[in-house]
PDB file of C-alpha atoms in Angstrom:
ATOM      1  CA  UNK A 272       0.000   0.000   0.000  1.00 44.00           C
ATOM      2  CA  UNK A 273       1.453   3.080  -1.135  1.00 48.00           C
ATOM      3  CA  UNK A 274       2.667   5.592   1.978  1.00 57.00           C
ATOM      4  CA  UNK A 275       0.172   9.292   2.119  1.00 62.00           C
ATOM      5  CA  UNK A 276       2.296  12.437   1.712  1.00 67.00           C
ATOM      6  CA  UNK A 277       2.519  14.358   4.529  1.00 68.00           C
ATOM      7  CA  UNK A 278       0.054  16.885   2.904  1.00 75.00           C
ATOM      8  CA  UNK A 279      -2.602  14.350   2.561  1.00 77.00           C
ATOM      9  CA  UNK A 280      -2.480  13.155   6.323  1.00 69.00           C
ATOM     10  CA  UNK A 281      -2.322  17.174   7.207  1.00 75.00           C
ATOM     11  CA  UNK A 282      -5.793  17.504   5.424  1.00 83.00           C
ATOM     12  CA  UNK A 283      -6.843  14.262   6.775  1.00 79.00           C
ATOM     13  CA  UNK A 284      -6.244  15.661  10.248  1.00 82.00           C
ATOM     14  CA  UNK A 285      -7.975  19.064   9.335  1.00 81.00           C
ATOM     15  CA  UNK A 286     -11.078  17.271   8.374  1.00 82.00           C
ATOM     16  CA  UNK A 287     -11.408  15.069  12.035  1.00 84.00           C
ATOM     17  CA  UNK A 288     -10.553  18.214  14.167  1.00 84.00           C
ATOM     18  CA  UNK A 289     -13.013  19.858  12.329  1.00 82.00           C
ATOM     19  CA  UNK A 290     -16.187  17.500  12.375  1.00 81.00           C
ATOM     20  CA  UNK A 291     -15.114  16.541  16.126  1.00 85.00           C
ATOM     21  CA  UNK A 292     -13.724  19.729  17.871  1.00 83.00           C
ATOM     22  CA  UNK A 293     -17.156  21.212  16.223  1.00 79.00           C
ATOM     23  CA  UNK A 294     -19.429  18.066  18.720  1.00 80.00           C
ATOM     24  CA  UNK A 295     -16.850  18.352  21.065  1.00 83.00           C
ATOM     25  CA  UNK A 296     -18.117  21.684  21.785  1.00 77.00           C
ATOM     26  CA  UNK A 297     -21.602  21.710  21.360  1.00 68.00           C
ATOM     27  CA  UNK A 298     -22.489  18.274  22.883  1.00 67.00           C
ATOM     28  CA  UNK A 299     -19.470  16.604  24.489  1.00 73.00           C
ATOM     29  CA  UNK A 300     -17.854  19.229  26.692  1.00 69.00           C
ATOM     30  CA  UNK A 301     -20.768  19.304  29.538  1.00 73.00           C
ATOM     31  CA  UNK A 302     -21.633  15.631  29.590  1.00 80.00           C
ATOM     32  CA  UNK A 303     -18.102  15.109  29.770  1.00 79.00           C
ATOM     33  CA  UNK A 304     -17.351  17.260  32.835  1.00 73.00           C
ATOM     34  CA  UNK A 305     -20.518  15.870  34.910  1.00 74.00           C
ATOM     35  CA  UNK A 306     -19.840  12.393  33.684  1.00 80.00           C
ATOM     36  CA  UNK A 307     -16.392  12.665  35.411  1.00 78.00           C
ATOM     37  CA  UNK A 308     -16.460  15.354  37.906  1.00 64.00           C
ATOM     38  CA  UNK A 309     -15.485  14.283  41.448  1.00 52.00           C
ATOM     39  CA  UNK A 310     -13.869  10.954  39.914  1.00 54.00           C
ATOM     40  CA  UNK A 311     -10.464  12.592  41.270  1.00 55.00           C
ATOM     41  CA  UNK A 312     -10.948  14.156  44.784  1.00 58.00           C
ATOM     42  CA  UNK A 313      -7.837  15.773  46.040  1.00 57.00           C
ATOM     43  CA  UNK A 314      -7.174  16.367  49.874  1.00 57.00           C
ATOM     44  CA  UNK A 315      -8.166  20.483  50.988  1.00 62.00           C
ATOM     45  CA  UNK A 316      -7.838  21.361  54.675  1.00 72.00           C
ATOM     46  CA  UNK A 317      -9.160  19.825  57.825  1.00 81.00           C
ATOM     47  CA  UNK A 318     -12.259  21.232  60.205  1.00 82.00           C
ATOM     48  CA  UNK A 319     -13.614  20.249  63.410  1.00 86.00           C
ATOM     49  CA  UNK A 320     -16.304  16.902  63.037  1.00 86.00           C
ATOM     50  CA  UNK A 321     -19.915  17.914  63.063  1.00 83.00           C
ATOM     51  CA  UNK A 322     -22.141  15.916  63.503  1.00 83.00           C
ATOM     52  CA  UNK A 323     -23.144  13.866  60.455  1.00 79.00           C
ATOM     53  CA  UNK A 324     -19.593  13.562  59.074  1.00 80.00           C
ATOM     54  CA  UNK A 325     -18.764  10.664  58.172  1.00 79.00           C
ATOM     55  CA  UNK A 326     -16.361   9.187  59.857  1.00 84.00           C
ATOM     56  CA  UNK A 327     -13.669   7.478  57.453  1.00 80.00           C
ATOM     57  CA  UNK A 328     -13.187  11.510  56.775  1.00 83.00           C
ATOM     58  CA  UNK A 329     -11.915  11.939  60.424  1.00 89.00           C
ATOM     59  CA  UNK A 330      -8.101  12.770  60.244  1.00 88.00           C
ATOM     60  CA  UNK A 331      -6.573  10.674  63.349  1.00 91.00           C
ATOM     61  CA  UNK A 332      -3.359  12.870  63.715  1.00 89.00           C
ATOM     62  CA  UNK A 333      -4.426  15.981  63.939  1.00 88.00           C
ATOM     63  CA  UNK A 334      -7.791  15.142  66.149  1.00 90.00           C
ATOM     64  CA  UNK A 335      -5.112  13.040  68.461  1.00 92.00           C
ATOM     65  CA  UNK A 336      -3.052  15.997  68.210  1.00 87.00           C
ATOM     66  CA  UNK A 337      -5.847  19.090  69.476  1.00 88.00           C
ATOM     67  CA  UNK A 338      -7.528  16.132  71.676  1.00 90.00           C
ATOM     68  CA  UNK A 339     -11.019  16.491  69.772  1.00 90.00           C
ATOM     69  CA  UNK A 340     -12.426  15.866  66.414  1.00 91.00           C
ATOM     70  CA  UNK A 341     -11.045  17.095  62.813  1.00 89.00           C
ATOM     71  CA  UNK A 342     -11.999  15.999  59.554  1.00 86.00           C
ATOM     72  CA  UNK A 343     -10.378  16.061  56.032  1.00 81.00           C
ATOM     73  CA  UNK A 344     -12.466  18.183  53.629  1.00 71.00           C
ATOM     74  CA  UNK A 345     -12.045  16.903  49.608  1.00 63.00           C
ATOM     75  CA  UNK A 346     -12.045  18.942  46.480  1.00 55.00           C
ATOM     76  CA  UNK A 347     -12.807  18.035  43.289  1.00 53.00           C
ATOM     77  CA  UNK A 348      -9.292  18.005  41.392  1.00 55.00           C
ATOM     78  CA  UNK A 349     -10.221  20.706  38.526  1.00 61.00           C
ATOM     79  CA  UNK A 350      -7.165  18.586  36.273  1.00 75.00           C
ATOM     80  CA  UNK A 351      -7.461  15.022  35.396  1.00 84.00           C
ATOM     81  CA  UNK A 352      -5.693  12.879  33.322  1.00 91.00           C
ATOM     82  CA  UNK A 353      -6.993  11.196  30.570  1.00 94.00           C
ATOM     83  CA  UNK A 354      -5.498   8.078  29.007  1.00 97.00           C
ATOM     84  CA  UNK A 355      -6.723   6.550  25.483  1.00 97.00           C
ATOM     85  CA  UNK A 356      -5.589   2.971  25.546  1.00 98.00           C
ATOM     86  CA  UNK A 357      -6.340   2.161  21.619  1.00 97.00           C
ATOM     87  CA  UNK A 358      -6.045  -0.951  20.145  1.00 95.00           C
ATOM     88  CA  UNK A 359      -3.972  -0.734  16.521  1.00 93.00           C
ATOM     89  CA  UNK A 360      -4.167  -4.437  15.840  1.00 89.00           C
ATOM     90  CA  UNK A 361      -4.933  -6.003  12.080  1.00 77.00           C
ATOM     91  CA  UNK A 362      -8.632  -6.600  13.175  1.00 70.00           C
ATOM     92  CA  UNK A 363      -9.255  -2.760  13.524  1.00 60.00           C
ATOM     93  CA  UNK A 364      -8.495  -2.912   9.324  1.00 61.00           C
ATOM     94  CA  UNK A 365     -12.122  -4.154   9.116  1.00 56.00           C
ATOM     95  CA  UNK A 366     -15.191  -2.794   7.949  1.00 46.00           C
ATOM     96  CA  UNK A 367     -17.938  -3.880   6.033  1.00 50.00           C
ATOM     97  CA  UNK A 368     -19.120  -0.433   4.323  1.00 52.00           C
ATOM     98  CA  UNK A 369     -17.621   2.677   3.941  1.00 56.00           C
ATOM     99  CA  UNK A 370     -15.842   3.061   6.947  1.00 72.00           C
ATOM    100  CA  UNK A 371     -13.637   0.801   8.736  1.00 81.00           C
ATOM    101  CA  UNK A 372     -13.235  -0.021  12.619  1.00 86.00           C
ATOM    102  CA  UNK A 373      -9.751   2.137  12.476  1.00 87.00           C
ATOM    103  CA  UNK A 374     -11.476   5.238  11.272  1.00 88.00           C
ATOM    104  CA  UNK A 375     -14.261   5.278  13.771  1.00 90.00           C
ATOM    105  CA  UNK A 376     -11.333   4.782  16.535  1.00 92.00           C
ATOM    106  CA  UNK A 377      -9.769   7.867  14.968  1.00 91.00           C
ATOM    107  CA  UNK A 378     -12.696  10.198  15.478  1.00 91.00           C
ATOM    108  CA  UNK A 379     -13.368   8.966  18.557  1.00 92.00           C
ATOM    109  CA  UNK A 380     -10.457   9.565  20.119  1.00 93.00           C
ATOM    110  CA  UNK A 381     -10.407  13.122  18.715  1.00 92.00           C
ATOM    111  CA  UNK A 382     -13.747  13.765  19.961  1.00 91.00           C
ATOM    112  CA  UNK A 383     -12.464  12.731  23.742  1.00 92.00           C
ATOM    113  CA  UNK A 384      -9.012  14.793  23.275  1.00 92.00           C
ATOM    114  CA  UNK A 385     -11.193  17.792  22.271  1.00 90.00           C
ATOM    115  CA  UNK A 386     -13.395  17.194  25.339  1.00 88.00           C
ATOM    116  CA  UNK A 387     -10.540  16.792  27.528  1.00 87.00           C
ATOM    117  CA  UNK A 388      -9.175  20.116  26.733  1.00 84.00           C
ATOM    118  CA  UNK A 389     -12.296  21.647  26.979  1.00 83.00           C
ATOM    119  CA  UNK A 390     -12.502  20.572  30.414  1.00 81.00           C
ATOM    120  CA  UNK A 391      -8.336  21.267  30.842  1.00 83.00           C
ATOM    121  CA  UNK A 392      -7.183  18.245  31.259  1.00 88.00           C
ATOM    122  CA  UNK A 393      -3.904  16.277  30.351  1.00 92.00           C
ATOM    123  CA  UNK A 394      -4.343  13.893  27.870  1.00 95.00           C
ATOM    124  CA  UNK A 395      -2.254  10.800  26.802  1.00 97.00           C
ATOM    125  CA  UNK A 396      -2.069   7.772  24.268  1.00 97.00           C
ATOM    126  CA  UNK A 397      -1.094   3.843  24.577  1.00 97.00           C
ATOM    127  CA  UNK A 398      -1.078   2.222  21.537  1.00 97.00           C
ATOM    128  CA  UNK A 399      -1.136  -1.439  21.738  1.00 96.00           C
ATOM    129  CA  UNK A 400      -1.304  -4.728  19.547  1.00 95.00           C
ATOM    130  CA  UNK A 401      -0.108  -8.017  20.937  1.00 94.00           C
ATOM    131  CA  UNK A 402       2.279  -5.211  22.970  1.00 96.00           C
ATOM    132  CA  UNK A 403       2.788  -2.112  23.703  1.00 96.00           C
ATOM    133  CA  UNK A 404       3.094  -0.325  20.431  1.00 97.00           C
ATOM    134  CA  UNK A 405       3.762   3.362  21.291  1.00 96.00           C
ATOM    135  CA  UNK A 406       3.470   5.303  24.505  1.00 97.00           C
ATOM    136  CA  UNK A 407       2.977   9.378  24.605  1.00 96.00           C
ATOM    137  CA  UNK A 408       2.395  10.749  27.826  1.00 96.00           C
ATOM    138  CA  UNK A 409      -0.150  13.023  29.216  1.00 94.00           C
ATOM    139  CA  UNK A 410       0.249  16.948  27.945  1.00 94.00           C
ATOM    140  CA  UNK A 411      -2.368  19.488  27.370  1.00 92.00           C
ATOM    141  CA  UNK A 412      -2.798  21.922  24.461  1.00 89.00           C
ATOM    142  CA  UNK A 413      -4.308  21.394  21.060  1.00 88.00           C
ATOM    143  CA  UNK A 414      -0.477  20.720  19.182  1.00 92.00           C
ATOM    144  CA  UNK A 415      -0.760  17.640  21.354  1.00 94.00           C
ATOM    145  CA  UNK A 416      -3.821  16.983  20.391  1.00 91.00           C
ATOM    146  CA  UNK A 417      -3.635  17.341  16.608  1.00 91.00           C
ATOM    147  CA  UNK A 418       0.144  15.301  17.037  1.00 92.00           C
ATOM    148  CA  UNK A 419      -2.242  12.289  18.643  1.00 92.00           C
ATOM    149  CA  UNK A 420      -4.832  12.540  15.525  1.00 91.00           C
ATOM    150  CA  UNK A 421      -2.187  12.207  13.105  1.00 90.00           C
ATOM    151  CA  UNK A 422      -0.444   9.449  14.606  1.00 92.00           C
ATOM    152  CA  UNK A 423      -3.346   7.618  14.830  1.00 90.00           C
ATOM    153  CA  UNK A 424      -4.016   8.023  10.737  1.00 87.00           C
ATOM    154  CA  UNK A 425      -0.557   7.241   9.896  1.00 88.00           C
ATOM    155  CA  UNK A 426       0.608   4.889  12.530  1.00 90.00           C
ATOM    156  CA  UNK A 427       1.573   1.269  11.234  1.00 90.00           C
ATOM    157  CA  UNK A 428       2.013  -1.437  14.085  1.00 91.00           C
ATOM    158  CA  UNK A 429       4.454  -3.801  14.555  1.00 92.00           C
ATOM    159  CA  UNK A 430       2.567  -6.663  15.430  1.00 91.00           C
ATOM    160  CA  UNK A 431      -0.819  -7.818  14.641  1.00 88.00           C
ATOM    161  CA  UNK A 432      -1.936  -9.900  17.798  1.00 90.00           C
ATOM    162  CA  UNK A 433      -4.119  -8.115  20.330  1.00 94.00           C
ATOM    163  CA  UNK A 434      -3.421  -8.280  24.213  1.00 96.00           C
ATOM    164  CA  UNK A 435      -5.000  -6.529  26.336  1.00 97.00           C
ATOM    165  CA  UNK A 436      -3.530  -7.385  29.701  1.00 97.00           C
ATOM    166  CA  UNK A 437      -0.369  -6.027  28.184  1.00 97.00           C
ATOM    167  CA  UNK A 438      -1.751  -2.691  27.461  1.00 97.00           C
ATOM    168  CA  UNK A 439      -3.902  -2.750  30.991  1.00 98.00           C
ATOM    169  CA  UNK A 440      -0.197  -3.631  32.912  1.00 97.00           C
ATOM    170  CA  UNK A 441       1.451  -0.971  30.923  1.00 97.00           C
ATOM    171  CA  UNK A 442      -1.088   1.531  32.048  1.00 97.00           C
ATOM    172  CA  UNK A 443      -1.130   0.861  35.620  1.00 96.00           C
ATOM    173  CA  UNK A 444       3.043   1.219  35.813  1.00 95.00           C
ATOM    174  CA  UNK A 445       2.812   4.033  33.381  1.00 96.00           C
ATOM    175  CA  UNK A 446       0.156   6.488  35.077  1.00 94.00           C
ATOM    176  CA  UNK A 447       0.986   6.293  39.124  1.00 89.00           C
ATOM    177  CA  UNK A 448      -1.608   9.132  39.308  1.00 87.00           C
ATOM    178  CA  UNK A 449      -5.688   8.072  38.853  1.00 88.00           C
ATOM    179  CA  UNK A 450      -6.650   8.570  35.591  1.00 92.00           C
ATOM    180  CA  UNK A 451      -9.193   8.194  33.535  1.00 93.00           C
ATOM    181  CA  UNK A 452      -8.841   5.849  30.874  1.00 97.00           C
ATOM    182  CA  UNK A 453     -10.715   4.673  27.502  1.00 97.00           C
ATOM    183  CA  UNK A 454      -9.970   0.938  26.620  1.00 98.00           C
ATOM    184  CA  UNK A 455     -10.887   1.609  22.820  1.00 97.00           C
ATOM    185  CA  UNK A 456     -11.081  -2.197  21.057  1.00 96.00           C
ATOM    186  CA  UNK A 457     -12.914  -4.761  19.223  1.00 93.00           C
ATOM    187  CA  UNK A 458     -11.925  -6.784  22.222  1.00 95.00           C
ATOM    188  CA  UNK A 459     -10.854  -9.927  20.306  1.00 90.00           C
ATOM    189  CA  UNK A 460      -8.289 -11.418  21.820  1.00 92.00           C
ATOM    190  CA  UNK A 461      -7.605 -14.717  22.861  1.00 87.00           C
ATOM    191  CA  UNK A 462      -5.573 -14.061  26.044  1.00 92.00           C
ATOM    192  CA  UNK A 463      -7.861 -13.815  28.972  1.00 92.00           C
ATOM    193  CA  UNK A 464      -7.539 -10.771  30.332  1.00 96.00           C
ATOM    194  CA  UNK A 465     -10.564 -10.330  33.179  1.00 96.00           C
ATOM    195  CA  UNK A 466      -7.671  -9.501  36.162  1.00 96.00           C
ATOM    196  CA  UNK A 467      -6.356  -6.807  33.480  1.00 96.00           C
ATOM    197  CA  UNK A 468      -9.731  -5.203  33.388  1.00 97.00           C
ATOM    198  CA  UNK A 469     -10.511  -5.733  37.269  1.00 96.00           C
ATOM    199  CA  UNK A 470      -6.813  -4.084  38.556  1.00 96.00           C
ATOM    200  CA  UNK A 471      -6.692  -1.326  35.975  1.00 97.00           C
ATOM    201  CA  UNK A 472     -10.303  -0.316  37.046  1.00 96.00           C
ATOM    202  CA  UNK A 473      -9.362  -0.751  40.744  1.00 95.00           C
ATOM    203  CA  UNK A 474      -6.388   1.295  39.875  1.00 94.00           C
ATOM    204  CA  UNK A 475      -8.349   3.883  37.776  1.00 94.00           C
ATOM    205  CA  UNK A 476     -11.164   4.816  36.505  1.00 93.00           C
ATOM    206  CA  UNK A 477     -12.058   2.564  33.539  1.00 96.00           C
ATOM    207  CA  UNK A 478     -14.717   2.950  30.411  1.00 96.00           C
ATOM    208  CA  UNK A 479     -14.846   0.469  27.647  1.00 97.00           C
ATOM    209  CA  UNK A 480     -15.655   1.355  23.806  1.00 97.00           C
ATOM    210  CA  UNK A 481     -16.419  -1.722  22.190  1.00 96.00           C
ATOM    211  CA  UNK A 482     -15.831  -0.903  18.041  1.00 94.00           C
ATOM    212  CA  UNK A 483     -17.634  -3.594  15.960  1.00 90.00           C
ATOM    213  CA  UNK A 484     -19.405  -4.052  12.759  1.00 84.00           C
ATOM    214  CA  UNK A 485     -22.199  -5.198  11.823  1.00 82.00           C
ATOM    215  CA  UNK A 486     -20.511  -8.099   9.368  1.00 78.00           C
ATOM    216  CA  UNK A 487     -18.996  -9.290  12.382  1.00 78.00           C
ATOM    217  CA  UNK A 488     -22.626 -10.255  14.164  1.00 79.00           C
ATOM    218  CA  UNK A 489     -24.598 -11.744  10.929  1.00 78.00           C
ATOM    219  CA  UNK A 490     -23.352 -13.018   7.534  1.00 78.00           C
ATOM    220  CA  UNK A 491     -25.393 -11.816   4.151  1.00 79.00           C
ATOM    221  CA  UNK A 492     -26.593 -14.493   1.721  1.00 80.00           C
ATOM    222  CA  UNK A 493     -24.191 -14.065  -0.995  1.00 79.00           C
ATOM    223  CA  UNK A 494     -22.669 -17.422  -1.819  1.00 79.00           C
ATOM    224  CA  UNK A 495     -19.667 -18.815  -1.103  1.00 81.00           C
ATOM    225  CA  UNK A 496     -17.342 -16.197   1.023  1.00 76.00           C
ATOM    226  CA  UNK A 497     -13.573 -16.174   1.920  1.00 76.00           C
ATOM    227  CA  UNK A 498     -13.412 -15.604   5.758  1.00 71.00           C
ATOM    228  CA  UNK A 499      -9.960 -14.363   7.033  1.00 66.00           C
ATOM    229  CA  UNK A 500      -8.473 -13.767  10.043  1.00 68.00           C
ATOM    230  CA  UNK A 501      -6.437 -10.671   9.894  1.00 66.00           C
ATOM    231  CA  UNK A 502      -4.258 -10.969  13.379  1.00 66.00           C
ATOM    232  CA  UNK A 503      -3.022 -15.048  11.760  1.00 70.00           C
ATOM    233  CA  UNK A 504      -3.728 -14.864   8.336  1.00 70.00           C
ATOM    234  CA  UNK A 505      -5.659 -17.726   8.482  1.00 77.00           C
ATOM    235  CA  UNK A 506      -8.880 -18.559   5.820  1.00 76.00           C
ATOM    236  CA  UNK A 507     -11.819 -20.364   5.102  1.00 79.00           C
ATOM    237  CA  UNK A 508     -14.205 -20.557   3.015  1.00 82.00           C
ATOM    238  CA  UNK A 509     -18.034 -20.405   4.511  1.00 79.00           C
ATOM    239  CA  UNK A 510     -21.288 -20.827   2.528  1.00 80.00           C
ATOM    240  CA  UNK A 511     -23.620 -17.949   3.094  1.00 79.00           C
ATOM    241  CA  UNK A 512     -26.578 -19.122   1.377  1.00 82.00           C
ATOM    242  CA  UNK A 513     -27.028 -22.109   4.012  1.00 83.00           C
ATOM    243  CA  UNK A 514     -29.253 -20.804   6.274  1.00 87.00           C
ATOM    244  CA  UNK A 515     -27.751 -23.067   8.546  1.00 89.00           C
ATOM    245  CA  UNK A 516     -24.422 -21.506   8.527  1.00 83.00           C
ATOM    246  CA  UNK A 517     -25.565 -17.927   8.837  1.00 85.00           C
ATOM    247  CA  UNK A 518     -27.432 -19.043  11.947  1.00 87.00           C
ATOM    248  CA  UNK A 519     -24.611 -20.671  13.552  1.00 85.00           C
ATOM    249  CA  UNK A 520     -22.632 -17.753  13.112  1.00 84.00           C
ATOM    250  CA  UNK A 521     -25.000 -15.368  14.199  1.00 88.00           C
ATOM    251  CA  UNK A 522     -25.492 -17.422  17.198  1.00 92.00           C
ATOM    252  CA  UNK A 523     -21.917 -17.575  18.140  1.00 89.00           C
ATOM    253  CA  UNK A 524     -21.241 -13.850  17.810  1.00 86.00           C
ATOM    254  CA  UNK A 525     -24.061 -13.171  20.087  1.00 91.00           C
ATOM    255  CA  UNK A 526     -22.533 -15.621  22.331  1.00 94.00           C
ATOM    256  CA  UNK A 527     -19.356 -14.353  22.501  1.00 92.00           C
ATOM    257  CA  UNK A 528     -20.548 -10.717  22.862  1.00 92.00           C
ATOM    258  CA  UNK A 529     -22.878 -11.821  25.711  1.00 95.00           C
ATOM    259  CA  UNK A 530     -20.167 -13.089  27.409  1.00 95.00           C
ATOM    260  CA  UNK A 531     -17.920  -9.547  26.815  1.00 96.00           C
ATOM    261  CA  UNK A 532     -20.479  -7.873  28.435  1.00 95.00           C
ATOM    262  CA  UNK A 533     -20.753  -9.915  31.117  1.00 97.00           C
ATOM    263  CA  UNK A 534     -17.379  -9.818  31.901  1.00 97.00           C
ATOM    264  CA  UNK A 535     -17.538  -5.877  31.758  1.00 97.00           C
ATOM    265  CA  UNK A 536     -20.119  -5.919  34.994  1.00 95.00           C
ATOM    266  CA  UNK A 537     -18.112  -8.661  36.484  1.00 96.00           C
ATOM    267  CA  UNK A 538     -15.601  -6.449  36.726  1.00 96.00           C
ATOM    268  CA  UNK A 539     -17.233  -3.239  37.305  1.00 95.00           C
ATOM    269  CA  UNK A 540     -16.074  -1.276  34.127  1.00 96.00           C
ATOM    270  CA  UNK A 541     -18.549   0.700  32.144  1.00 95.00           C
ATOM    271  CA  UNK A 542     -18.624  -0.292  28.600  1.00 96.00           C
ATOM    272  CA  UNK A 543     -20.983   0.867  25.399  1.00 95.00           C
ATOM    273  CA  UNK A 544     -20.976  -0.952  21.737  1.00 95.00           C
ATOM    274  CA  UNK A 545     -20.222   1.458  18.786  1.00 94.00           C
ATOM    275  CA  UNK A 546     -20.284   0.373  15.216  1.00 92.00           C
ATOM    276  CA  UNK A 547     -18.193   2.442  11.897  1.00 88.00           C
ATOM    277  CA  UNK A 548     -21.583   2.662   9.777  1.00 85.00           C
ATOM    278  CA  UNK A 549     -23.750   4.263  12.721  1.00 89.00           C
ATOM    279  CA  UNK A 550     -23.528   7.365  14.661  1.00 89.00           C
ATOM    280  CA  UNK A 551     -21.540   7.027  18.287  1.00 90.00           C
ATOM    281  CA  UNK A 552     -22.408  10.886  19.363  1.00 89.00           C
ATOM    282  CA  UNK A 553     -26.064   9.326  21.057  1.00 90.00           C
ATOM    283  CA  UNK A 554     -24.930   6.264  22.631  1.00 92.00           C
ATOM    284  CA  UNK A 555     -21.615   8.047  23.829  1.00 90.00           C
ATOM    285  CA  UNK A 556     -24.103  10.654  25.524  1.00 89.00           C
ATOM    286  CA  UNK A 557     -26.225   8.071  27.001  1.00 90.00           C
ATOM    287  CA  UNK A 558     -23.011   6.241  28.578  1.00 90.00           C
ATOM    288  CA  UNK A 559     -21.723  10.239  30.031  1.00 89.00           C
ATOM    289  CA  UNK A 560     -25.462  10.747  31.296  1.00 86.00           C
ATOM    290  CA  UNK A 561     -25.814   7.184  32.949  1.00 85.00           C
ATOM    291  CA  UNK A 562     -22.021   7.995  34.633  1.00 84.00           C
ATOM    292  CA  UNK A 563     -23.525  11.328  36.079  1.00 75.00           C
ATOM    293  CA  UNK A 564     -26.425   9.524  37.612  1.00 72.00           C
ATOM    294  CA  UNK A 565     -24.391   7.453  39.601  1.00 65.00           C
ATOM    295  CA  UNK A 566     -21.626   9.914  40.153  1.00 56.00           C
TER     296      UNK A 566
END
């Protein structure tokens, strides 16, 4: 595959900041803030107990120390980090229509960036396959931003595995702080990787974007099709006029993404299903709203 220019990614990454700084803005910035407001509480000053405190909040040293009772008073921390952990493996080359898995990724992550400046916060980027692709660190400022969107249109992976306990172990020595981070994947993998999900969320705070398409959950009746594996290479041929066949693989997608799901509540991580052919900016706003509600 031939290589873009440079002026050809430039307009590339003109177009995304346009169409997603523009929803940033109008629909993203609020239900971002009040989706994670008050995630990251920072420590303020201490005041005597009233009753009604609670009393984890009680600060033993300094009540021990003035022989009565203080507590700690918490602010929200006006800067949080943001983390995009984004998964650059050969699945993410799929799509079924106009618009593959990789390009919805792309906007999606600008549309977050956006909305983290918007709210001032640091944003950063892991890039992962089988491992741990490409690491930049947290910055503000929209250079940083429009540096992410570009390596995200021209980046080209080493390997094409997927593991997401990699990425999940990277991000937990990377980021010491709390951070908020989007696990941005198809989610096939074949390593198991529930204790990745359950410790980074424990660590941080956690939100899964499932990317899938539609291919990917029902086969069309077209004849005889070449199936192929992207991350081995691997083929087969399936016969999509037996209705047989497209029911057995209909049935085993929904399986599989049953059991996804599950394992997102399992392990406490919020999660929503987005698809390249279909808009993301409702269910994305219905994921922000449901955050707020149990804020």
């Amino acid at each position: 595959m031939q290589k873009e220019s440079t002026s050809e990614i430039l307009k590339k990454v003109r177009r995304i900041e346009l169409k997603t700084r523009g929803l940033s803005n109008q629909i993203f910035s609020g239900q971002y803030h009040s989706a994670f407001k008050g995630r990251g509480m920072a420590f303020s000053e201490v005041r005597e107990y009233m009753p009604g405190d609670e009393i984890r909040t009680i600060d033993w040293n300094v009540t021990a120390r003035f022989n009565q009772p203080y507590v700690k008073i918490f602010e929200e921390e006006r800067e949080l980090t943001v983390i995009l952990v984004v998964d650059v493996s050969a699945s993410d080359n799929f799509g079924s229509k106009e618009k593959l898995k990789k390009n919805l990724i792309t906007e999606l992550c600008a549309v977050l960036s956006f909305s983290a400046i918007q709210n001032n916060d640091k944003i950063g980027v892991i890039f992962f396959s089988d491992k741990v692709e490409k690491f930049i660190p947290p910055k503000k400022g929209k250079s940083h931003i429009l540096r992410i969107i570009r390596e995200l249109i021209e980046f080209e992976p080493e390997s094409k595995g997927t593991n997401i306990s990699e990425a999940l172990t990277f991000l937990n020595n990377a980021i010491k702080k709390r951070a908020i981070a989007f696990l941005i994947s198809d989610f096939m993998d074949d390593h198991p990787f529930k204790d990745g999900l359950r410790l980074a969320n424990q660590r941080h705070d956690l939100v899964a974007l499932q990317i899938k398409d539609e291919r990917e959950e029902s086969l069309p009746n077209v004849g005889l099709l070449p199936v192929v594996n992207p991350e081995t290479g691997e083929w087969q041929w399936m016969d999509s006029s037996s209705k047989k066949v497209r029911n057995a693989y209909k049935q085993e997608a929904a399986r599989w993404n049953e059991s996804l799901h599950k394992l997102f509540k399992k392990t406490g991580v919020d999660f929503v299903s987005l698809y390249p052919n279909r808009s993301y900016v409702a269910p994305l706003i219905n994921l922000f709203k449901k955050r707020s509600l149990h804020a």
